[in-house]
CSV table of C-alpha atoms in Angstrom, one decimal:
chain,number,residue,atom,x,y,z
W,219,MET,CA,26.5,17.9,-13.2
W,220,ILE,CA,25.4,21.2,-14.8
W,221,LEU,CA,21.7,20.2,-14.5
W,222,ARG,CA,22.2,19.6,-10.8
W,223,LEU,CA,24.2,22.8,-10.3
W,224,ILE,CA,21.4,25.2,-11.3
W,225,PRO,CA,18.8,24.1,-8.6
W,226,PHE,CA,21.7,23.7,-6.1
W,227,ALA,CA,22.9,27.3,-6.7
W,228,MET,CA,19.3,28.6,-6.4
W,229,MET,CA,18.8,26.8,-3.1
W,230,ILE,CA,22.1,28.2,-1.7
W,231,VAL,CA,21.1,31.8,-2.7
W,232,VAL,CA,17.7,31.5,-1.1
W,233,ASN,CA,19.2,30.1,2.1
W,234,LEU,CA,21.9,32.8,2.2
W,235,LEU,CA,19.2,35.5,1.9
W,236,VAL,CA,17.1,33.9,4.7
W,237,ASP,CA,20.1,33.4,6.9
W,238,GLY,CA,21.4,36.9,6.3
W,239,TYR,CA,18.1,38.4,7.4
W,240,ILE,CA,17.8,36.2,10.5
W,241,TYR,CA,21.4,37.0,11.4
W,242,ARG,CA,20.7,40.7,11.2
W,243,ARG,CA,17.6,40.4,13.4
W,244,LEU,CA,19.5,38.4,16.0
W,245,ARG,CA,22.3,41.0,16.1
W,246,GLU,CA,19.7,43.6,16.8
W,247,ALA,CA,18.1,41.6,19.7
W,248,LYS,CA,18.3,43.3,23.1
W,249,ARG,CA,19.1,40.1,25.0
W,250,GLY,CA,22.1,37.9,24.0
W,251,GLY,CA,22.1,39.3,20.5
W,252,PRO,CA,25.9,38.8,19.7
W,253,VAL,CA,26.0,35.3,21.3
W,254,LYS,CA,22.8,34.1,19.5
W,255,SER,CA,24.0,35.6,16.2
W,256,LEU,CA,27.4,33.9,16.5
W,257,LEU,CA,25.9,30.5,17.2
W,258,PHE,CA,23.4,31.0,14.4
W,259,ALA,CA,26.2,31.9,12.0
W,260,ALA,CA,28.3,28.9,13.0
W,261,LEU,CA,25.3,26.5,12.4
W,262,SER,CA,24.6,28.2,9.0
W,263,VAL,CA,28.3,27.7,7.9
W,264,LEU,CA,28.1,24.1,9.0
W,265,LEU,CA,24.9,23.4,7.0
W,266,MET,CA,26.4,25.2,4.0
W,267,LEU,CA,29.5,23.0,4.1
W,268,MET,CA,27.2,19.9,4.5
W,269,ALA,CA,25.3,20.9,1.4
W,270,ILE,CA,28.5,21.4,-0.7
W,271,ILE,CA,29.9,18.0,0.5
W,272,VAL,CA,26.7,16.2,-0.4
W,273,PHE,CA,26.6,17.8,-3.9
W,274,PHE,CA,29.9,16.3,-4.8
W,275,ILE,CA,29.2,12.8,-3.6
W,276,ASP,CA,28.6,10.3,-6.4
W,277,VAL,CA,25.7,8.3,-4.9
W,278,LYS,CA,25.8,5.8,-7.8
W,279,SER,CA,29.3,4.5,-7.0
W,280,CYS,CA,29.8,5.4,-3.3
W,281,SER,CA,29.7,2.8,-0.5
W,282,ASP,CA,26.5,1.7,1.2
W,283,THR,CA,27.5,3.5,4.4
W,284,LEU,CA,28.2,6.8,2.5
W,285,PHE,CA,25.0,6.5,0.6
W,286,LEU,CA,23.0,6.2,3.8
W,287,THR,CA,25.0,9.0,5.4
W,288,THR,CA,24.1,11.2,2.4
W,289,MET,CA,20.4,10.5,2.9
W,290,TRP,CA,20.7,11.7,6.5
W,291,LEU,CA,22.8,14.7,5.6
W,292,VAL,CA,20.3,15.8,3.0
W,293,TYR,CA,17.4,15.4,5.5
W,294,GLY,CA,19.3,17.1,8.3
W,295,TYR,CA,19.9,20.1,6.0
W,296,PHE,CA,16.3,20.5,5.2
W,297,THR,CA,15.3,19.8,8.8
W,298,PHE,CA,17.1,23.0,9.8
W,299,TYR,CA,16.2,25.1,6.7
W,300,ALA,CA,12.5,24.3,6.2
W,301,PRO,CA,11.5,25.7,9.6
W,302,ARG,CA,13.5,28.9,8.9
W,303,ILE,CA,11.9,29.4,5.5
W,304,ILE,CA,8.4,28.7,6.9
W,305,ALA,CA,9.0,31.1,9.9
W,306,MET,CA,10.2,33.8,7.5
W,307,LEU,CA,7.2,33.5,5.3
W,308,VAL,CA,4.9,33.9,8.3
W,309,TRP,CA,6.9,36.8,9.5
W,310,TRP,CA,6.8,38.5,6.1
W,311,LEU,CA,3.1,38.0,6.2
W,312,SER,CA,2.9,40.1,9.3
W,313,ARG,CA,4.7,42.9,7.5
W,314,LEU,CA,1.6,43.3,5.3
W,315,MET,CA,-0.5,44.2,8.4
W,316,THR,CA,-0.6,47.6,10.1
W,317,ALA,CA,2.3,48.3,12.4
W,318,GLY,CA,1.6,48.1,16.1
W,319,THR,CA,-1.7,46.3,15.8
W,320,ALA,CA,-2.6,43.3,18.0
W,321,LYS,CA,-3.1,41.1,14.9
W,322,ARG,CA,0.4,41.9,13.6
W,323,ARG,CA,2.0,41.1,17.0
W,324,VAL,CA,0.1,37.7,17.1
W,325,VAL,CA,1.3,36.8,13.6
W,326,GLU,CA,4.9,37.8,14.4
W,327,ARG,CA,4.8,35.4,17.4
W,328,CYS,CA,3.3,32.7,15.3
W,329,ALA,CA,6.4,32.8,13.0
W,330,GLY,CA,8.6,31.3,15.7
W,331,VAL,CA,5.9,28.8,16.7
W,332,CYS,CA,5.5,27.6,13.1
W,333,GLY,CA,9.2,27.2,12.7
W,334,TRP,CA,9.5,25.1,15.9
W,335,LEU,CA,6.5,23.0,14.9
W,336,ILE,CA,7.9,22.2,11.5
W,337,PHE,CA,11.3,21.3,13.1
W,338,ILE,CA,9.5,18.9,15.6
W,339,ILE,CA,7.4,17.3,12.8
W,340,MET,CA,10.5,16.7,10.7
W,341,CYS,CA,12.4,15.1,13.6
W,342,TRP,CA,9.4,12.9,14.5
W,343,SER,CA,9.1,11.9,10.8
W,344,ALA,CA,12.7,10.6,10.8
W,345,VAL,CA,12.8,8.9,14.2
W,346,PHE,CA,9.3,7.5,14.8
W,347,THR,CA,7.1,7.4,11.7
W,348,PRO,CA,9.3,5.0,9.6
W,349,ARG,CA,8.9,2.5,12.5
W,350,GLU,CA,5.1,2.6,12.5
W,351,ILE,CA,2.8,0.5,10.4
W,352,ASP,CA,-0.6,1.2,8.9
W,353,VAL,CA,-2.6,-1.9,8.0
W,354,ASN,CA,-5.3,-0.9,5.5
W,355,GLU,CA,-8.1,-3.5,4.9
W,356,LEU,CA,-10.7,-3.4,2.1
W,357,THR,CA,-13.1,-5.7,0.4
W,358,LEU,CA,-13.7,-5.9,-3.3
W,359,GLU,CA,-16.7,-7.7,-4.8
W,360,TYR,CA,-16.8,-9.3,-8.2
W,361,ASP,CA,-19.5,-11.3,-10.0
W,362,ASP,CA,-16.8,-13.1,-12.0
W,363,LEU,CA,-14.7,-14.2,-9.1
W,364,PRO,CA,-14.5,-18.1,-9.1
W,365,ALA,CA,-16.4,-19.6,-6.2
W,366,ALA,CA,-13.4,-21.3,-4.7
W,367,PHE,CA,-11.8,-17.9,-4.2
W,368,ASP,CA,-14.7,-16.3,-2.4
W,369,GLY,CA,-13.1,-14.7,0.7
W,370,TYR,CA,-9.6,-14.9,-0.7
W,371,ARG,CA,-7.2,-12.7,1.3
W,372,ILE,CA,-4.3,-10.9,-0.4
W,373,VAL,CA,-1.7,-9.0,1.5
W,374,GLN,CA,0.3,-6.4,-0.4
W,375,PHE,CA,3.5,-4.7,0.6
W,376,SER,CA,5.9,-2.6,-1.5
W,377,ASP,CA,9.1,-0.6,-1.7
W,378,THR,CA,11.1,-1.9,1.2
W,379,HIS,CA,14.3,-0.1,0.1
W,380,LEU,CA,16.4,-2.3,2.4
W,381,GLY,CA,19.5,-0.2,1.9
W,382,SER,CA,17.9,2.7,3.8
W,383,TYR,CA,18.1,0.9,7.2
W,384,PHE,CA,21.1,1.3,9.6
W,385,PRO,CA,23.5,-1.6,9.2
W,386,GLY,CA,22.5,-4.4,11.5
W,387,ASP,CA,19.1,-3.0,12.2
W,388,THR,CA,16.6,-5.6,11.0
W,389,SER,CA,14.0,-5.0,13.7
W,390,VAL,CA,11.6,-2.9,11.6
W,391,VAL,CA,11.5,-5.4,8.7
W,392,SER,CA,11.1,-8.3,11.1
W,393,ARG,CA,8.1,-6.6,12.7
W,394,TYR,CA,6.6,-6.1,9.3
W,395,VAL,CA,7.0,-9.8,8.5
W,396,ASP,CA,5.3,-10.7,11.8
W,397,VAL,CA,2.4,-8.4,11.1
W,398,MET,CA,1.8,-9.8,7.6
W,399,ASN,CA,2.0,-13.4,8.7
W,400,ASN,CA,-0.5,-12.7,11.5
W,401,LEU,CA,-3.0,-11.3,8.9
W,402,ASN,CA,-3.7,-14.9,7.8
W,403,PRO,CA,-3.1,-14.3,4.1
W,404,ASP,CA,-3.9,-16.6,1.2
W,405,LEU,CA,-1.4,-14.8,-1.0
W,406,ILE,CA,1.3,-12.2,-0.4
W,407,CYS,CA,2.3,-9.8,-3.2
W,408,PHE,CA,5.3,-7.6,-3.3
W,409,THR,CA,5.2,-4.9,-5.9
W,410,GLY,CA,8.9,-3.9,-6.3
W,411,ASP,CA,11.9,-2.0,-5.1
W,412,LEU,CA,13.4,-4.5,-2.6
W,413,VAL,CA,16.7,-2.5,-2.6
W,414,ASN,CA,18.0,0.9,-3.4
W,415,ARG,CA,21.0,0.1,-5.6
W,416,HIS,CA,22.2,-3.5,-5.4
W,417,THR,CA,21.7,-7.0,-4.0
W,418,ARG,CA,24.2,-6.6,-1.2
W,419,GLU,CA,21.7,-4.4,0.7
W,420,ALA,CA,19.2,-7.3,1.0
W,421,LEU,CA,21.6,-10.0,2.4
W,422,PRO,CA,21.1,-9.1,6.1
W,423,PHE,CA,17.4,-9.5,5.6
W,424,GLU,CA,17.3,-12.7,3.7
W,425,ARG,CA,16.4,-15.0,6.6
W,426,ILE,CA,13.8,-12.5,7.9
W,427,LEU,CA,12.0,-12.1,4.6
W,428,ALA,CA,12.1,-15.9,4.1
W,429,ARG,CA,9.8,-16.1,7.1
W,430,LEU,CA,6.9,-14.6,5.1
W,431,HIS,CA,4.2,-17.2,4.7
W,432,ALA,CA,0.9,-17.4,2.8
W,433,ARG,CA,-1.1,-20.5,1.7
W,434,ASP,CA,-0.5,-19.9,-2.0
W,435,GLY,CA,3.0,-18.3,-1.6
W,436,VAL,CA,4.7,-15.0,-2.0
W,437,TYR,CA,4.7,-13.5,-5.5
W,438,ALA,CA,6.9,-10.5,-6.4
W,439,ILE,CA,7.9,-8.3,-9.3
W,440,SER,CA,10.8,-5.9,-9.6
W,441,GLY,CA,10.8,-2.1,-9.3
W,442,ASN,CA,13.0,0.5,-10.9
W,443,HIS,CA,15.6,0.2,-8.1
W,444,ASP,CA,15.9,-3.6,-8.5
W,445,TYR,CA,17.6,-3.5,-11.9
W,446,ASP,CA,20.9,-2.0,-10.9
W,447,ASP,CA,20.3,1.1,-13.0
W,448,TYR,CA,21.2,3.3,-10.0
W,449,SER,CA,24.5,1.6,-9.2
W,450,TYR,CA,26.6,0.0,-11.9
W,451,ASP,CA,27.4,1.5,-15.3
W,452,ASN,CA,29.0,-1.8,-16.5
W,453,LYS,CA,26.4,-3.9,-18.2
W,454,VAL,CA,28.0,-7.2,-17.3
W,455,THR,CA,28.1,-6.2,-13.6
W,456,GLN,CA,24.5,-5.1,-13.8
W,457,LYS,CA,23.5,-8.4,-15.2
W,458,LEU,CA,25.4,-10.4,-12.6
W,459,ASP,CA,24.0,-8.4,-9.7
W,460,ARG,CA,20.5,-8.6,-11.2
W,461,GLN,CA,20.7,-12.3,-11.3
W,462,ALA,CA,22.0,-12.3,-7.7
W,463,LEU,CA,18.9,-10.5,-6.6
W,464,LEU,CA,16.6,-13.0,-8.4
W,465,ASP,CA,18.6,-15.9,-6.8
W,466,LEU,CA,18.2,-14.3,-3.4
W,467,GLU,CA,14.4,-14.0,-3.8
W,468,GLY,CA,14.3,-17.6,-4.9
W,469,ARG,CA,16.2,-18.7,-1.8
W,470,MET,CA,13.6,-16.8,0.3
W,471,GLY,CA,10.9,-18.9,-1.3
W,472,TRP,CA,9.4,-16.0,-3.4
W,473,ILE,CA,8.1,-16.5,-6.9
W,474,THR,CA,9.4,-13.5,-8.9
W,475,LEU,CA,7.4,-12.9,-12.1
W,476,GLU,CA,9.4,-11.4,-15.0
W,477,ASN,CA,6.9,-10.5,-17.6
W,478,GLU,CA,5.1,-13.8,-17.1
W,479,HIS,CA,2.2,-15.4,-15.3
W,480,ARG,CA,1.1,-18.3,-13.1
W,481,PHE,CA,-2.2,-19.9,-12.2
W,482,ILE,CA,-3.4,-20.5,-8.7
W,483,ARG,CA,-5.8,-23.4,-8.6
W,484,HIS,CA,-8.4,-24.3,-5.9
W,485,ASP,CA,-11.1,-26.9,-6.2
W,486,GLY,CA,-11.2,-26.9,-10.0
W,487,ASP,CA,-11.2,-23.1,-10.2
W,488,SER,CA,-8.2,-20.8,-10.9
W,489,ILE,CA,-7.1,-17.2,-11.1
W,490,ALA,CA,-4.1,-15.8,-13.0
W,491,ILE,CA,-1.3,-13.9,-11.3
W,492,ILE,CA,0.5,-11.8,-13.8
W,493,GLY,CA,3.8,-10.0,-13.2
W,494,VAL,CA,5.2,-7.2,-15.5
W,495,GLY,CA,8.7,-5.7,-15.2
W,496,ASN,CA,9.1,-2.0,-14.5
W,497,TYR,CA,8.3,0.5,-17.2
W,498,GLY,CA,11.0,3.1,-16.5
W,499,ALA,CA,11.1,6.9,-16.7
W,500,PRO,CA,12.3,8.4,-20.0
W,501,THR,CA,15.9,8.5,-18.7
W,502,LYS,CA,15.9,4.8,-17.5
W,503,PRO,CA,15.8,1.5,-19.4
W,504,ASN,CA,12.4,-0.1,-19.9
W,505,HIS,CA,12.2,-3.6,-18.4
W,506,GLY,CA,8.4,-4.2,-18.8
W,507,ASP,CA,6.7,-6.3,-21.5
W,508,TYR,CA,3.0,-6.2,-20.9
W,509,ILE,CA,2.0,-8.1,-24.0
W,510,SER,CA,4.3,-11.1,-23.4
W,511,ALA,CA,3.3,-11.5,-19.7
W,512,TYR,CA,-0.1,-13.0,-20.6
W,513,THR,CA,-1.7,-14.7,-23.6
W,514,ASP,CA,-5.1,-13.0,-23.8
W,515,TYR,CA,-6.0,-10.2,-21.5
W,516,LYS,CA,-9.6,-10.1,-22.9
W,517,ASP,CA,-10.4,-13.7,-21.8
W,518,ASP,CA,-12.8,-14.4,-19.0
W,519,LYS,CA,-10.2,-15.6,-16.5
W,520,PHE,CA,-10.0,-13.6,-13.2
W,521,LYS,CA,-6.7,-11.8,-13.3
W,522,ILE,CA,-4.5,-10.1,-10.7
W,523,LEU,CA,-1.7,-8.0,-12.3
W,524,LEU,CA,1.4,-6.9,-10.4
W,525,HIS,CA,3.4,-4.0,-11.7
W,526,HIS,CA,5.5,-1.3,-10.0
W,527,SER,CA,4.6,2.0,-11.6
W,528,PRO,CA,0.8,2.7,-11.3
W,529,GLY,CA,0.8,4.7,-14.5
W,530,MET,CA,0.9,1.5,-16.4
W,531,TRP,CA,-2.7,0.7,-15.3
W,532,TYR,CA,-4.0,3.8,-17.1
W,533,LEU,CA,-1.8,3.7,-20.1
W,534,TYR,CA,-2.1,0.0,-21.0
W,535,ILE,CA,-5.2,-1.5,-19.3
W,536,LEU,CA,-7.6,1.4,-19.7
W,537,GLU,CA,-6.3,3.5,-22.6
W,538,LYS,CA,-4.3,1.5,-25.1
W,539,TYR,CA,-5.9,-2.0,-24.9
W,540,ASN,CA,-9.0,-1.7,-22.7
W,541,ASP,CA,-8.2,-5.1,-21.2
W,542,ASN,CA,-10.1,-7.2,-18.8
W,543,VAL,CA,-7.9,-7.1,-15.7
W,544,GLN,CA,-10.0,-7.2,-12.6
W,545,LEU,CA,-7.3,-6.2,-10.0
W,546,SER,CA,-4.0,-4.4,-10.4
W,547,LEU,CA,-1.5,-3.9,-7.6
W,548,ALA,CA,1.3,-1.3,-7.8
W,549,GLY,CA,3.6,0.8,-5.6
W,550,HIS,CA,6.5,3.1,-6.5
W,551,THR,CA,5.1,6.5,-5.5
W,552,HIS,CA,5.7,6.4,-1.7
W,553,ALA,CA,3.2,9.3,-1.7
W,554,MET,CA,6.5,11.2,-2.0
W,555,GLN,CA,6.9,10.3,1.7
W,556,MET,CA,4.7,13.3,2.5
W,557,MET,CA,1.0,13.0,3.2
W,558,ILE,CA,-1.7,14.8,5.2
W,559,THR,CA,-4.7,12.8,6.3
W,560,ILE,CA,-7.8,14.3,7.8
W,561,GLY,CA,-10.6,11.6,8.1
W,562,PRO,CA,-11.2,10.3,4.7
W,563,TRP,CA,-9.4,13.2,3.0
W,564,ARG,CA,-5.8,12.7,2.0
W,565,PHE,CA,-3.3,15.0,0.3
W,566,SER,CA,0.2,14.3,-1.0
W,567,PRO,CA,2.4,16.4,-3.3
W,568,ALA,CA,2.6,13.2,-5.3
W,569,GLY,CA,-0.8,14.2,-6.6
W,570,PHE,CA,0.8,16.9,-8.7
W,571,LEU,CA,2.8,14.3,-10.6
W,572,THR,CA,0.2,11.5,-11.0
W,573,LYS,CA,-3.5,11.0,-10.3
W,574,TYR,CA,-2.7,7.5,-9.1
W,575,TRP,CA,-0.4,8.1,-6.1
W,576,GLY,CA,-2.0,6.0,-3.3
W,577,GLY,CA,-5.1,4.0,-2.4
W,578,LEU,CA,-7.9,2.5,-4.5
W,579,TYR,CA,-8.9,3.5,-8.0
W,580,ASP,CA,-11.8,2.1,-9.9
W,581,ASP,CA,-12.7,2.1,-13.6
W,582,GLU,CA,-16.0,0.1,-14.2
W,583,GLY,CA,-15.0,-2.6,-11.8
W,584,ARG,CA,-11.3,-2.8,-12.9
W,585,TYR,CA,-9.5,-1.8,-9.7
W,586,LEU,CA,-6.0,-0.5,-9.0
W,587,TYR,CA,-4.5,-0.3,-5.6
W,588,VAL,CA,-1.4,1.7,-5.1
W,589,ASN,CA,0.5,0.8,-1.9
W,590,ILE,CA,2.7,3.7,-0.6
W,591,GLY,CA,5.3,1.3,0.6
W,592,VAL,CA,7.0,0.4,3.9
W,593,GLY,CA,10.5,1.9,3.2
W,594,GLN,CA,12.1,5.2,2.5
W,595,VAL,CA,14.4,6.4,-0.3
W,596,GLY,CA,16.1,9.7,-1.0
W,597,ILE,CA,15.4,10.9,2.6
W,598,PRO,CA,15.2,8.6,5.7
W,599,ALA,CA,11.8,10.0,6.7
W,600,SER,CA,8.1,9.7,6.1
W,601,ILE,CA,6.3,13.0,6.8
W,602,GLY,CA,2.8,11.8,7.6
W,603,ALA,CA,3.1,8.9,5.1
W,604,VAL,CA,3.0,6.0,7.5
W,605,PRO,CA,4.4,2.7,6.1
W,606,GLU,CA,1.6,0.7,4.7
W,607,ILE,CA,0.5,-3.0,4.4
W,608,THR,CA,-2.7,-3.6,2.5
W,609,VAL,CA,-5.1,-6.5,3.0
W,610,ILE,CA,-7.6,-7.0,0.1
W,611,THR,CA,-10.4,-9.5,0.6
W,612,LEU,CA,-12.1,-10.8,-2.6
W,613,LYS,CA,-15.8,-11.5,-2.4
W,614,ARG,CA,-18.0,-13.2,-5.0
W,615,THR,CA,-21.3,-11.4,-5.5
W,616,THR,CA,-24.2,-11.3,-8.0
W,617,THR,CA,-24.1,-7.5,-8.0
W,618,LYS,CA,-21.6,-6.6,-10.6
W,619,ASN,CA,-18.5,-4.7,-9.6
W,620,ASN,CA,-19.9,-3.4,-6.3
W,621,LYS,CA,-17.3,-2.3,-3.8
W,622,LYS,CA,-17.9,-1.9,-0.1
């Protein structure tokens, strides 16, 4: 509670300073100043009360409805305050310019425009962007790919966070399933975080996700949210709900790999599908066992590794063991649900936390693809980070590790 209180108090102080200044400016306005200032003050008090209520909600033990409501309250709070803060920063920038100049007047007017633009973007990001879908297709070439798997199509999706959808609204997930089935996949891979807190969130989606179909099946691993670490403190309850999630995935026809592997065989050739449990943050339990998941990572077998956190690729495959894993698939980052894309250039604040936050990474022909996910958690919005489905086509080539 104390650790949460410090940033919360700082946020409240900043917002009070911003609101106080805007309120004074509105009071001084020539037209409708008192009325505007009164409405503004009422909204500010409402937002402050909202923030205080959210602060005292125990999101670990509250109901699913209250958890979802909390997500929307948090986002609603910042939807109103982010535009104010941006507008204030632009306005203060104008104070650095000479009074009465045309440049200063233009910047002053831009403050309001910037505020409204941020408000519109945040509303759009909650209402429309989470219902969109971005299908990213790429081809990877290998000289050690078995001939029977030349042209093999893998569809990856990640981080559904099913508890973030409104109760009864299965339309978005249903559309994602239709899109993936229409991509004609040989293999579908899910890289973790099916739910937010517990298995109950997934029950309304069981029949829909059971419709997923690929010639060689649907393979899945678990993410940090799939182990009940964010819901139950009781270890027995955690274990029971964890098993309930595995049972549900089994009923859907998914093959969930828990620190283990399977071989997919075609015409005498085979590839290994390896699944590793989640390697948690320092404050969370560690469920991964990379060593036990496969017998010999340095053998010449073509291997596809599924793991949730992309950092494992660097720490284990590249740095610690220098293993021969041709393709790794991960999720987890969500690109922090904030991304700017201009042509081939992409930026996300997730890049300040990890180098491997989204897209394709290559180390001498050992590839990692980080899918930014189809769902939302924390806030019910994706600001520029459009939900993603990835299609990877494997090609056999005589030119070693050449990507196109």
